[in-house]
Coordinates of C-alpha atoms in Angstrom, one line a residue:
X1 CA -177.8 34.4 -84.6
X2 CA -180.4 36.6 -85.1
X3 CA -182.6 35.8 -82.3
X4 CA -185.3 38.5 -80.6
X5 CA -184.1 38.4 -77.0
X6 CA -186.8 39.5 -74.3
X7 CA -185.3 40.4 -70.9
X8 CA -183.8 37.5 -69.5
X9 CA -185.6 35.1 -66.6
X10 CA -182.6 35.2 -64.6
X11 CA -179.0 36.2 -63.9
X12 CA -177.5 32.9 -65.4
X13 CA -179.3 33.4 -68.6
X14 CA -178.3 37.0 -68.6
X15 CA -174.8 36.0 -68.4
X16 CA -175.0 33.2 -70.6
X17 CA -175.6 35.6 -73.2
X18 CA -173.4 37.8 -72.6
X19 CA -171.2 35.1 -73.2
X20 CA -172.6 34.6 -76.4
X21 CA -172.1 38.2 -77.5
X22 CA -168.7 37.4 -77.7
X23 CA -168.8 35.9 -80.8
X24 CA -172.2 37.0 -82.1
X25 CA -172.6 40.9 -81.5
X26 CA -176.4 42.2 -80.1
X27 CA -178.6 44.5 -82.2
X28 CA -181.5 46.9 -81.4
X29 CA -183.8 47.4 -84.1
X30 CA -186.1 50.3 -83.5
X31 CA -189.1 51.7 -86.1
X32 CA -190.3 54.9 -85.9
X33 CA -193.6 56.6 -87.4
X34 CA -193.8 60.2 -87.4
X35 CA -197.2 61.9 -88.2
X36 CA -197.5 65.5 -88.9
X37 CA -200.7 67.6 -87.7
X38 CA -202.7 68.3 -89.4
X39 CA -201.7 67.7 -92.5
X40 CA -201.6 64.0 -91.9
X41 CA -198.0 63.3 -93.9
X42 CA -196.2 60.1 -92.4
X43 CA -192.9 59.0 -92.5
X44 CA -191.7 55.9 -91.3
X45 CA -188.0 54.5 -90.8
X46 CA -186.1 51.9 -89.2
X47 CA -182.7 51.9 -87.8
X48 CA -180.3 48.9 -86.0
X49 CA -177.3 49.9 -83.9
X50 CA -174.9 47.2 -82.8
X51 CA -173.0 46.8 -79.8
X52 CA -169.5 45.2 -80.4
X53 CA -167.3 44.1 -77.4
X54 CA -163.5 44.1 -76.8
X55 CA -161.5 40.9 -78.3
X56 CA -162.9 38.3 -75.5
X57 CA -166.4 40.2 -74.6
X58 CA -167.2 40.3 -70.9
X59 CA -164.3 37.9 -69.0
X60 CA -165.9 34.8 -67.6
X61 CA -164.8 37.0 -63.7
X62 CA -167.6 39.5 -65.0
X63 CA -170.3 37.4 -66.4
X64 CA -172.6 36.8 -63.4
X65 CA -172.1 41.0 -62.0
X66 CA -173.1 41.9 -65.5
X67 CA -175.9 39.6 -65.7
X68 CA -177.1 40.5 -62.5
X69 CA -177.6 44.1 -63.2
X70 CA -179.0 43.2 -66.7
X71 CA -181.9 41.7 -65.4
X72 CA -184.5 44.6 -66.3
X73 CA -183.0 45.1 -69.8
X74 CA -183.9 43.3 -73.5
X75 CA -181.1 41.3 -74.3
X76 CA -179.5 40.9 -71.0
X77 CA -177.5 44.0 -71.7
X78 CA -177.3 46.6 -69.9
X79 CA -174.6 49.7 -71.8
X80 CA -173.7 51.4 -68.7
X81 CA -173.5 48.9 -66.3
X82 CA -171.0 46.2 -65.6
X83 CA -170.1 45.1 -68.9
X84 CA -169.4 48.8 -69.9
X85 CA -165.9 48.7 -70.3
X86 CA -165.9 45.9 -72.2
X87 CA -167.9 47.5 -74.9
X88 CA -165.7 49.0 -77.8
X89 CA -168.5 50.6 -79.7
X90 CA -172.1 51.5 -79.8
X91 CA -172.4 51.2 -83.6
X92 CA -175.4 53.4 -84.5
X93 CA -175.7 55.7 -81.4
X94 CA -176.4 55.7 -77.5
X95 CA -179.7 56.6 -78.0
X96 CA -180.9 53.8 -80.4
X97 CA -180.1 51.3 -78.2
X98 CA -181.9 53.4 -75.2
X99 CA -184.7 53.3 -77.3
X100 CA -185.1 56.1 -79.3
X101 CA -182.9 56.9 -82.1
X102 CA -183.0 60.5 -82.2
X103 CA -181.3 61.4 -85.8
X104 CA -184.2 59.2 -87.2
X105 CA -186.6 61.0 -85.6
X106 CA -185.2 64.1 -86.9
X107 CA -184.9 63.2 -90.4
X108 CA -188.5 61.7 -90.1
X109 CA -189.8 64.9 -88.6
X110 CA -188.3 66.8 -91.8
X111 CA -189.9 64.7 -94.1
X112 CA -192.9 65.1 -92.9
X113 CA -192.7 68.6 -92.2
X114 CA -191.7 69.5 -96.0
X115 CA -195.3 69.4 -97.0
X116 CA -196.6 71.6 -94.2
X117 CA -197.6 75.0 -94.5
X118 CA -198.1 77.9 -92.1
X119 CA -201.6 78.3 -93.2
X120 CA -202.8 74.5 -92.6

């Protein structure tokens, strides 16, 4: 319900929102700044990726495992742990929701890099 979501202070908040994902899908917003040198041209960009669960999310017989191990992660979420099989997609990328969404970076980096010269 578009709430920012810290890492949680325990397992039973963990798995209390993973409950909630459910019905409300999680979000990662990352922004990116890219500066080339020395030419000083910036780009910046800012790209989401949603994580969408099977029908039914994370089944109540998974909710405190997958909270448990979700403990160091933003969100209470953590992709490759317990609740992984009950993802269905990562919409916008792996990567993004690790932190770093590489194909902005790229396209960042070439927008910066159009104005550069060998001779700068």
């Amino acid at each position: 319900g578009g709430e920012i979501r810290e890492k949680p202070v325990g397992a039973a908040q963990a798995a209390a929102w993973l409950a909630e994902y459910r019905t409300c899908p999680p979000s990662t917003v990352s922004g990116l700044a890219v500066t080339a040198w020395p030419s000083r041209r910036r780009a910046t960009g800012v790209h989401t990726a949603t994580i969408l669960f099977t029908p039914g999310g994370v089944p109540d017989a998974h909710l405190a495992a997958a909270g448990a191990a979700a403990l160091g992660c933003a969100g209470g979420l953590r992709v490759e742990g317990p609740a992984a099989p009950f993802i269905a997609e990562l919409r916008g990328g792996r990567d993004s929701v690790f932190g770093l969404p590489t194909g902005l970076l790229l396209d960042l980096a070439a927008e910066v890099d159009g104005g550069v010269s060998e001779s700068e």
